[in-house]
Short mmCIF file of C-alpha atoms and ligand atoms in Angstrom, two decimals:
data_model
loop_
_atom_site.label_atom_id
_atom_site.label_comp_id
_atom_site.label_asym_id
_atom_site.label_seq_id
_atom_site.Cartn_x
_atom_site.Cartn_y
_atom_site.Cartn_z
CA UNK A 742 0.00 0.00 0.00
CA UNK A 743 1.31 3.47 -0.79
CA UNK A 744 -0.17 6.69 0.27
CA UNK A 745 1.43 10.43 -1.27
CA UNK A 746 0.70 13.59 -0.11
CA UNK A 747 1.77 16.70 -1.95
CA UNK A 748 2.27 19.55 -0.16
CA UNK A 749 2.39 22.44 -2.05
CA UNK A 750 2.03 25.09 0.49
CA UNK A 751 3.20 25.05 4.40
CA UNK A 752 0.70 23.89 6.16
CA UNK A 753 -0.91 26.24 9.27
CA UNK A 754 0.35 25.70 12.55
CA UNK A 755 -2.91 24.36 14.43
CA UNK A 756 -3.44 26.65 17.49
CA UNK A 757 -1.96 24.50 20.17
CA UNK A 758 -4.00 24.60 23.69
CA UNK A 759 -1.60 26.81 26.15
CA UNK A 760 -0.19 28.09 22.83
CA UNK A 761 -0.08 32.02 23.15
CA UNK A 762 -2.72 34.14 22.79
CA UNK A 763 -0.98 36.73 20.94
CA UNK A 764 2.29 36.70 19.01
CA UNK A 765 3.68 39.71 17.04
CA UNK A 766 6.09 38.49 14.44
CA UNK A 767 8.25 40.77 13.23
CA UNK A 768 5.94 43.85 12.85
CA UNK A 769 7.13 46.78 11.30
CA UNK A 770 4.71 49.87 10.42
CA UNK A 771 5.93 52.54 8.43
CA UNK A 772 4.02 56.25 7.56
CA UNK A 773 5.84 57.20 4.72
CA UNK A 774 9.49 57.48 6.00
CA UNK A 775 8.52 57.50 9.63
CA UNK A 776 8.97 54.10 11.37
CA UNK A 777 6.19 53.86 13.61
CA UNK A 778 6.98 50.63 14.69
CA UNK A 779 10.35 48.83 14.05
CA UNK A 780 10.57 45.02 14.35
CA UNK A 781 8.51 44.20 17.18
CA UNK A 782 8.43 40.71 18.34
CA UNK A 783 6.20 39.65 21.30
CA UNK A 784 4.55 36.53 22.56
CA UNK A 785 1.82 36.73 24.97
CA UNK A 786 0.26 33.84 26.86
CA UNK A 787 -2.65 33.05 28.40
CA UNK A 788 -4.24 34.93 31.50
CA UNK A 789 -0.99 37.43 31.43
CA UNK A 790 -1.21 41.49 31.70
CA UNK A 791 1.17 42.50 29.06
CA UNK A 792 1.99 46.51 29.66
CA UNK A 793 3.70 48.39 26.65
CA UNK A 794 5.52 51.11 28.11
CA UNK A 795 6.84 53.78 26.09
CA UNK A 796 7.34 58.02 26.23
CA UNK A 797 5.32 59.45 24.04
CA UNK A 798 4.88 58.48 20.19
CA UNK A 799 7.31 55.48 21.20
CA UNK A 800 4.57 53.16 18.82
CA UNK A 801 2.60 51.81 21.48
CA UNK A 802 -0.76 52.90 20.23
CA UNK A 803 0.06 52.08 16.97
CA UNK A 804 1.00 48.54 17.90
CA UNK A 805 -2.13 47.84 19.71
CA UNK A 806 -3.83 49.21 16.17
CA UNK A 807 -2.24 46.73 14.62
CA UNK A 808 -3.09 44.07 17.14
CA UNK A 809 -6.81 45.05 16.70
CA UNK A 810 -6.70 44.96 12.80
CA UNK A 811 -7.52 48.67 12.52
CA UNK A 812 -4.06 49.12 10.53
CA UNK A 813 -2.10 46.53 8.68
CA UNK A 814 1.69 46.25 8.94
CA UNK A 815 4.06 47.02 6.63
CA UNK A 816 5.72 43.55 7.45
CA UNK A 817 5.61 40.80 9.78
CA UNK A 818 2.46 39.47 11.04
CA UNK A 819 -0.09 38.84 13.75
CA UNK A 820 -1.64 35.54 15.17
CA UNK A 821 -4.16 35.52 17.50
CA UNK A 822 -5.01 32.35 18.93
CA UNK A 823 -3.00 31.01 16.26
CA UNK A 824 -5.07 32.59 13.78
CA UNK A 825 -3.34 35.02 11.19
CA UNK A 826 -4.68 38.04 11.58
CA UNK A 827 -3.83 38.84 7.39
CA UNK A 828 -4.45 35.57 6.47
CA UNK A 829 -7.94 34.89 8.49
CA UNK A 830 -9.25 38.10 10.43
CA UNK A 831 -12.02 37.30 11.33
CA UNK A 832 -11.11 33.88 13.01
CA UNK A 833 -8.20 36.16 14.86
CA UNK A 834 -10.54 38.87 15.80
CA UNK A 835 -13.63 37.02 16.81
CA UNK A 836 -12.36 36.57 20.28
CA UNK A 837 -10.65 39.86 20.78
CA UNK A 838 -12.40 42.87 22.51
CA UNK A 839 -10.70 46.23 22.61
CA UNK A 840 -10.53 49.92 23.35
CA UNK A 841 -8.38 52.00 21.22
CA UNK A 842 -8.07 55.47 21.07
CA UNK A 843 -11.81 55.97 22.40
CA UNK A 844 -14.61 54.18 21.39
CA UNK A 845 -16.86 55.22 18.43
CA UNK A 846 -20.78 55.57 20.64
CA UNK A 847 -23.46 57.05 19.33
CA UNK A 848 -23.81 60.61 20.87
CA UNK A 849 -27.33 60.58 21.29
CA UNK A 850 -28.02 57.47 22.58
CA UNK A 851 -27.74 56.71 26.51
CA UNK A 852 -24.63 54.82 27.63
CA UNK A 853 -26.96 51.81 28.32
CA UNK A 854 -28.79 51.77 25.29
CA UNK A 855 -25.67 52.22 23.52
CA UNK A 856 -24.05 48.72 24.97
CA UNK A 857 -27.24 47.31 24.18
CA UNK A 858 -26.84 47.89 20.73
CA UNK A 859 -23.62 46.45 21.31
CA UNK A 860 -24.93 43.22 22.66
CA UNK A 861 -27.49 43.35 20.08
CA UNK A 862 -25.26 43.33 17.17
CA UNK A 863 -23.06 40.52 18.65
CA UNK A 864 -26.13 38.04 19.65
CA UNK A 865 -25.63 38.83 23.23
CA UNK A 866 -28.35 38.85 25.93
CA UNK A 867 -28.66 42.34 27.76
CA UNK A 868 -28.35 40.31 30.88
CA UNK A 869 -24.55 41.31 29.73
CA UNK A 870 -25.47 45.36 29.48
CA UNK A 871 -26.17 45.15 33.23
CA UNK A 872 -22.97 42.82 34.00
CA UNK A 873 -20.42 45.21 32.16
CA UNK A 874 -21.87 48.21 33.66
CA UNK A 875 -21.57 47.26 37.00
CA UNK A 876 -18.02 45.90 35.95
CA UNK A 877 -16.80 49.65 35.34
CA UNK A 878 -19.48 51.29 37.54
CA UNK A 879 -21.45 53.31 35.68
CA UNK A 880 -24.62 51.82 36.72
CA UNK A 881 -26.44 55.47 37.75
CA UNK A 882 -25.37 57.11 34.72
CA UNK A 883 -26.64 54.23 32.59
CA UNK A 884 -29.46 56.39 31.07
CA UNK A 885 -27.72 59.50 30.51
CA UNK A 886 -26.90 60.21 26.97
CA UNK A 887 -23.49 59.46 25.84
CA UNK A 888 -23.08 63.25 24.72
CA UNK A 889 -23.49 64.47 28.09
CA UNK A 890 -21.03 61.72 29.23
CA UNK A 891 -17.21 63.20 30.83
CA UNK A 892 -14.17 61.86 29.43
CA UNK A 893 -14.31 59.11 32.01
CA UNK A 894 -17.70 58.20 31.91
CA UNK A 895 -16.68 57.99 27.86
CA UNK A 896 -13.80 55.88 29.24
CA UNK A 897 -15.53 53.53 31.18
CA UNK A 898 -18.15 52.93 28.70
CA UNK A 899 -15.70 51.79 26.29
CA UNK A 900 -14.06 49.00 28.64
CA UNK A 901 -17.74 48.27 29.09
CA UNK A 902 -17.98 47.57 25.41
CA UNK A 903 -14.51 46.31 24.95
CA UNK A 904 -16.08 43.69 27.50
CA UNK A 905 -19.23 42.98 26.73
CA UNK A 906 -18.85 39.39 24.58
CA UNK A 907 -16.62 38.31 27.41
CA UNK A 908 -13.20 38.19 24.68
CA UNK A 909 -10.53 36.37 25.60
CA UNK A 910 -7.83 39.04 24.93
CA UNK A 911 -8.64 42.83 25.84
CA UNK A 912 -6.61 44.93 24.48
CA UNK A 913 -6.51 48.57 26.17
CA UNK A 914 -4.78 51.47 25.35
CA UNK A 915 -4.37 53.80 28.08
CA UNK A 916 -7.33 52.55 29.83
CA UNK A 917 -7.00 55.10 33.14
CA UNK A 918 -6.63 58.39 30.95
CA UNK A 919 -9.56 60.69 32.25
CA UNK A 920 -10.75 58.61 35.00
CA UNK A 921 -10.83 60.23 38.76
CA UNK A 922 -8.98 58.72 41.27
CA UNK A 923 -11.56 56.25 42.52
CA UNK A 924 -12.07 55.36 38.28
CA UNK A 925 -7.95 54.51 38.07
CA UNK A 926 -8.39 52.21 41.17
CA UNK A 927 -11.24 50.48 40.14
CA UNK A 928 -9.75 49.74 36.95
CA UNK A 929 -6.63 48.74 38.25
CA UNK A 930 -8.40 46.31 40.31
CA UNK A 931 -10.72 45.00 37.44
CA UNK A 932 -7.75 43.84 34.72
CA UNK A 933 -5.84 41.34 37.45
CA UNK A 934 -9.54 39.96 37.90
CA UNK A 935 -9.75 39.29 34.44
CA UNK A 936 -6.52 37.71 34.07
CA UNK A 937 -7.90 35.85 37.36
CA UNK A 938 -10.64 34.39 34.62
CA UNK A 939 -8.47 33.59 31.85
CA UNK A 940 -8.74 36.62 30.43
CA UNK A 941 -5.62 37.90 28.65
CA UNK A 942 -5.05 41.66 28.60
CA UNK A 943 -2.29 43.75 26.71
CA UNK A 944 -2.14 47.49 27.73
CA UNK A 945 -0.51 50.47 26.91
CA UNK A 946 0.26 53.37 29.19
CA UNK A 947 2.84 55.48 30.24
CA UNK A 948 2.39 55.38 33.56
CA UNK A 949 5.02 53.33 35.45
CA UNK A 950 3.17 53.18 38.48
CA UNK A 951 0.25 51.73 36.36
CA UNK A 952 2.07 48.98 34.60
CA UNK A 953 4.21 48.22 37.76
CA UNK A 954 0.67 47.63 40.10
CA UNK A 955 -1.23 46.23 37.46
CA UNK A 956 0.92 44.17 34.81
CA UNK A 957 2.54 40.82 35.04
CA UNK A 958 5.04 41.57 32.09
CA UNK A 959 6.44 44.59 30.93
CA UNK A 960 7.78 45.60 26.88
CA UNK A 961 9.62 48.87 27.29
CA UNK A 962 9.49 50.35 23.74
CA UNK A 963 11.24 53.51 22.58
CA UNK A 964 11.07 55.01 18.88
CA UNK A 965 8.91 52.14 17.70
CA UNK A 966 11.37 49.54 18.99
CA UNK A 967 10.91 46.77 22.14
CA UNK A 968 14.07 47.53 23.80
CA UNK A 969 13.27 45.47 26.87
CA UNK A 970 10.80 43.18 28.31
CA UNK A 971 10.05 40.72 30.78
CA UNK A 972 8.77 40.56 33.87
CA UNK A 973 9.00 43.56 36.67
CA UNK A 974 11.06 41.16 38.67
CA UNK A 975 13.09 40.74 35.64
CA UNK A 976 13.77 43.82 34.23
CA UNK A 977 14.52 44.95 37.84
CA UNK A 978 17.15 42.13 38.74
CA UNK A 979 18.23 42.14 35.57
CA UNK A 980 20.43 45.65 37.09
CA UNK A 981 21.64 45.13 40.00
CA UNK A 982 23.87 47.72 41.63
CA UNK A 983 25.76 48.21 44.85
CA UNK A 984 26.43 51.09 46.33
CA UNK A 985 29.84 51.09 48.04
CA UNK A 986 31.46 53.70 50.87
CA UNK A 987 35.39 54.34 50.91
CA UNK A 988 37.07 56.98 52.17
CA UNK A 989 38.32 59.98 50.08
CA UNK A 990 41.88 58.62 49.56
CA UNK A 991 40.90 55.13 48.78
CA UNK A 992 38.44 56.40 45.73
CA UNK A 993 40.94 56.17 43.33
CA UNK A 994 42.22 52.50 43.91
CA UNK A 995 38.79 51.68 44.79
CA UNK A 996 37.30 52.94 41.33
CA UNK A 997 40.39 51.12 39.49
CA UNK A 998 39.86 47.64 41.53
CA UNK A 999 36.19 47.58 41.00
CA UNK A 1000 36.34 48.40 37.26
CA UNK A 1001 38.80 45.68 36.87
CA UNK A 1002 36.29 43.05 38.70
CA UNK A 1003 34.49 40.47 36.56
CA UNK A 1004 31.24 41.18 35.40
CA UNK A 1005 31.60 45.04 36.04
CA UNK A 1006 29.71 47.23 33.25
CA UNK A 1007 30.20 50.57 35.07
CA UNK A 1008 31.76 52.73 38.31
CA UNK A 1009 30.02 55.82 39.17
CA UNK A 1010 31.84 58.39 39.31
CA UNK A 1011 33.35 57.19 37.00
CA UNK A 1012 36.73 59.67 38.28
CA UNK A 1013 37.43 61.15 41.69
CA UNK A 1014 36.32 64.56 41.59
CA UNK A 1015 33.12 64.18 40.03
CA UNK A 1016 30.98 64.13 42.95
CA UNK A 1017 33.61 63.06 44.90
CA UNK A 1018 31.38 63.54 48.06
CA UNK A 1019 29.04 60.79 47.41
CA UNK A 1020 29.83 56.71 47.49
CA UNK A 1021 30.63 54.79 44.60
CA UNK A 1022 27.47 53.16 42.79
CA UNK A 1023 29.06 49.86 41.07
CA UNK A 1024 27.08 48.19 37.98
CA UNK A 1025 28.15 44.92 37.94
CA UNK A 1026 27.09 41.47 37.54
CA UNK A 1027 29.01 40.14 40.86
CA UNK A 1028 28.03 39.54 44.05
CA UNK A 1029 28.25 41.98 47.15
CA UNK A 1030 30.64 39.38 48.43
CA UNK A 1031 33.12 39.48 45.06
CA UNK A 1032 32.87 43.01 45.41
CA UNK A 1033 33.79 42.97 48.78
CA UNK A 1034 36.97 40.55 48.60
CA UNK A 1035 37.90 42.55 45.57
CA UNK A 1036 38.45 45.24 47.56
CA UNK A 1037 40.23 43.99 50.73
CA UNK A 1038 42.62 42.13 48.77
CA UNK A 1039 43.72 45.94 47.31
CA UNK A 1040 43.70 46.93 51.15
CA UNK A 1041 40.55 48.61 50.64
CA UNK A 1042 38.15 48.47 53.50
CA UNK A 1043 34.54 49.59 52.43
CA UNK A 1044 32.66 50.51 55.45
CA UNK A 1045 29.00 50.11 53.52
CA UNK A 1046 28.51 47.72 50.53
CA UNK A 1047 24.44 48.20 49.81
CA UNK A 1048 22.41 46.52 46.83
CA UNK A 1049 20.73 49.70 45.22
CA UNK A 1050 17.38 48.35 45.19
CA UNK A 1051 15.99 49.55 41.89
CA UNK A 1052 12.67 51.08 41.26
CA UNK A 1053 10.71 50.54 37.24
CA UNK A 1054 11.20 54.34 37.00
CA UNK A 1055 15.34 54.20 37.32
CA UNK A 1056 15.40 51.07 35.12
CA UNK A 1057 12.52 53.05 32.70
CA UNK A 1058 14.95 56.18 32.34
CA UNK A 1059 18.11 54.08 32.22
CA UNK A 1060 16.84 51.70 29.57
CA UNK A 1061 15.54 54.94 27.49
CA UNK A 1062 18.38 57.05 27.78
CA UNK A 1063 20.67 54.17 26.95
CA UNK A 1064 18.72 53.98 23.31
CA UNK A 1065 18.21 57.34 22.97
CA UNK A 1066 21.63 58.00 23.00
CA UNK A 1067 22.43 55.21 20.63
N1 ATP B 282 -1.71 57.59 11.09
C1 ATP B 282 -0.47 58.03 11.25
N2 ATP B 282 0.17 58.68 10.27
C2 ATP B 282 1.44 59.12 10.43
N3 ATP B 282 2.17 58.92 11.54
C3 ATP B 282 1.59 58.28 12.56
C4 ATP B 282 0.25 57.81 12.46
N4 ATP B 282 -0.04 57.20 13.64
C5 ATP B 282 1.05 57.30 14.42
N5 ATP B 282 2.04 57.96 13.77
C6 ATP B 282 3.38 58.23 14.29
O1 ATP B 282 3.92 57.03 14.78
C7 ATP B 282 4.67 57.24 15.97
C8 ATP B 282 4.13 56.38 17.07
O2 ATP B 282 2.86 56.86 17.46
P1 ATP B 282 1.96 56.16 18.56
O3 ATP B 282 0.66 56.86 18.58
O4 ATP B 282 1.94 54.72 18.30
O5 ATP B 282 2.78 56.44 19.88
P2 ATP B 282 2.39 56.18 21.40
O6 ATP B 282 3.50 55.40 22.00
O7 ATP B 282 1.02 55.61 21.49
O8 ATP B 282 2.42 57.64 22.03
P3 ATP B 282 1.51 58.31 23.20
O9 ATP B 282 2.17 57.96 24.49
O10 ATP B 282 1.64 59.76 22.92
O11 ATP B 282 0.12 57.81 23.08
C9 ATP B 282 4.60 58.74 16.23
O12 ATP B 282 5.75 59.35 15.71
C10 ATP B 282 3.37 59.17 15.50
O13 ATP B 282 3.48 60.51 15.09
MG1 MG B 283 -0.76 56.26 22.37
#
């Protein structure tokens, strides 16, 4: 018995269960000569917060675009669920729920009956209406019109929507801008309950205090690019510093002994003089103990070796002035 298959074409990868929920391959997005995004590669798997973290016009907006099929790339490509999102959309978008750059609502139309056109549309009972707008607390200004709505009301009503058919990835892009103190919170509190569910979530923001409470894994992107990511714990150990005290006299040797020590990337000040006053900060990949015996075997006693305990913000600015001076 013989059996031949031709295969002309690859065949698609079948979406593995526990594969990721979201990969970025390779995405590049140009305007004209402007590189919005540059190369971005990301995998995202189930029941994770992803938080893009960027300054401004760094490309996070325009990669979650891209991610909700609003834009195409100029290369590379999307899968969601394993789906291609050029190849079959609406398989990759069917599960996919987002809120991008505010949410197109009908002006005149209450909030509520607004979602319920919503739920309409998608086959949904408006059992759901009631769920999602207790979910972002807008229950009392359900019937107001949408017009009339603030910027966070608009806000909220949006997550509502990006909610609504219970997706499995939510993709939100700046989802605290205009809400009130009590608005951030509540939001910040709602994503890790999703992800609690199953419920993937990939957010942009700014706001390192924001991705730090709320986001299991971090992509730092700069001028369109990832330049780092992983999670907080990893991004933050993935620095660590000591902070060492000599005397005045014993800078000098001290500076030369730890910049000669394995694993050292840096000695700040880098000279004595500048800021002479203050203790050596060491960037290095050894151990307060190497540094230590590194020292007393120059004759150098260092009355304080300290791990400089980083915080997102020092590893934000480092990692962003490093590539912006590149
Ligand atoms: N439709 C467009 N046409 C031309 N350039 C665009 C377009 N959309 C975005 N850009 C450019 O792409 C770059 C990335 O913009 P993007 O909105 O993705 O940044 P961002 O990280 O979301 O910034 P922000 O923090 O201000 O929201 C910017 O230089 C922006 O001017
Ligand atoms: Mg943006």
């Amino acid at each position: 018995m013989t059996s031949t298959t031709t295969v002309t074409e690859p065949l698609p990868v079948p979406h593995a269960p526990g594969g990721p929920v979201l990969e970025l391959r390779g995405i590049t997005k140009q305007y004209g000569a402007l590189t919005a995004v540059s190369s971005v590669s990301l995998t995202v798997a189930a029941g994770e917060i992803l938080g893009l973290l960027g300054p401004n016009g760094s490309g996070k907006s325009t990669t979650l675009n891209l991610v909700m099929g609003f834009i195409k790339p100029t290369s590379g490509e999307v899968f969601i669920h394993g789906h291609s999102l050029r190849t079959a959309p609406r398989d990759a978008l069917e599960d996919v729920g987002g809120l991008v750059e505010g949410s197109a609502f009908y002006p005149y139309l209450s909030g509520r009956l607004n979602l319920e056109m919503v739920a309409r549309l998608r086959g949904l009972p408006v059992s759901r209406v009631d769920e999602v707008l207790a979910q972002v607390d807008l229950e009392r200004a359900q019937h107001r019109l949408f017009g009339d709505y603030s910027q966070g009301m608009r806000q909220r009503l949006g997550v509502a929507g990006a909610l609504i058919h219970r997706p499995r990835l939510v993709v939100l892009d700046e989802p605290t801008s205009g809400l009130d103190p009590a608005g951030t919170r509540a939001m910040r509190a709602l994503l890790p309950l999703l992800a609690s569910q199953g419920t993937t979530v990939v957010l942009a923001s700014h706001l390192l205090t924001e991705v730090e409470q709320v986001c299991s894994r971090i992509a730092i992107m700069q001028a369109g690019s990832v330049i780092a990511s992983g999670s907080l714990d990893e991004l933050m150990g993935a620095r660590p510093r000591w902070r060492v005290r000599v005397t005045p006299p014993e800078r000098p040797r001290a500076i030369e002994v730890l910049r000669a020590l394995t694993g050292t990337r840096s000695v700040e000040p880098p000279t004595e003089g500048a800021g002479s006053e203050g203790d050596l900060q060491v960037d290095t990949s050894a151990g307060g103990a190497d540094v230590n015996r590194a020292l007393i075997a120059a004759g150098i006693v260092a009355s304080e070796i300290e791990p400089i305990v980083p915080t997102l913000e020092s590893v934000f600015i480092e990692l962003t002035e490093r590539g912006a001076a590149r």
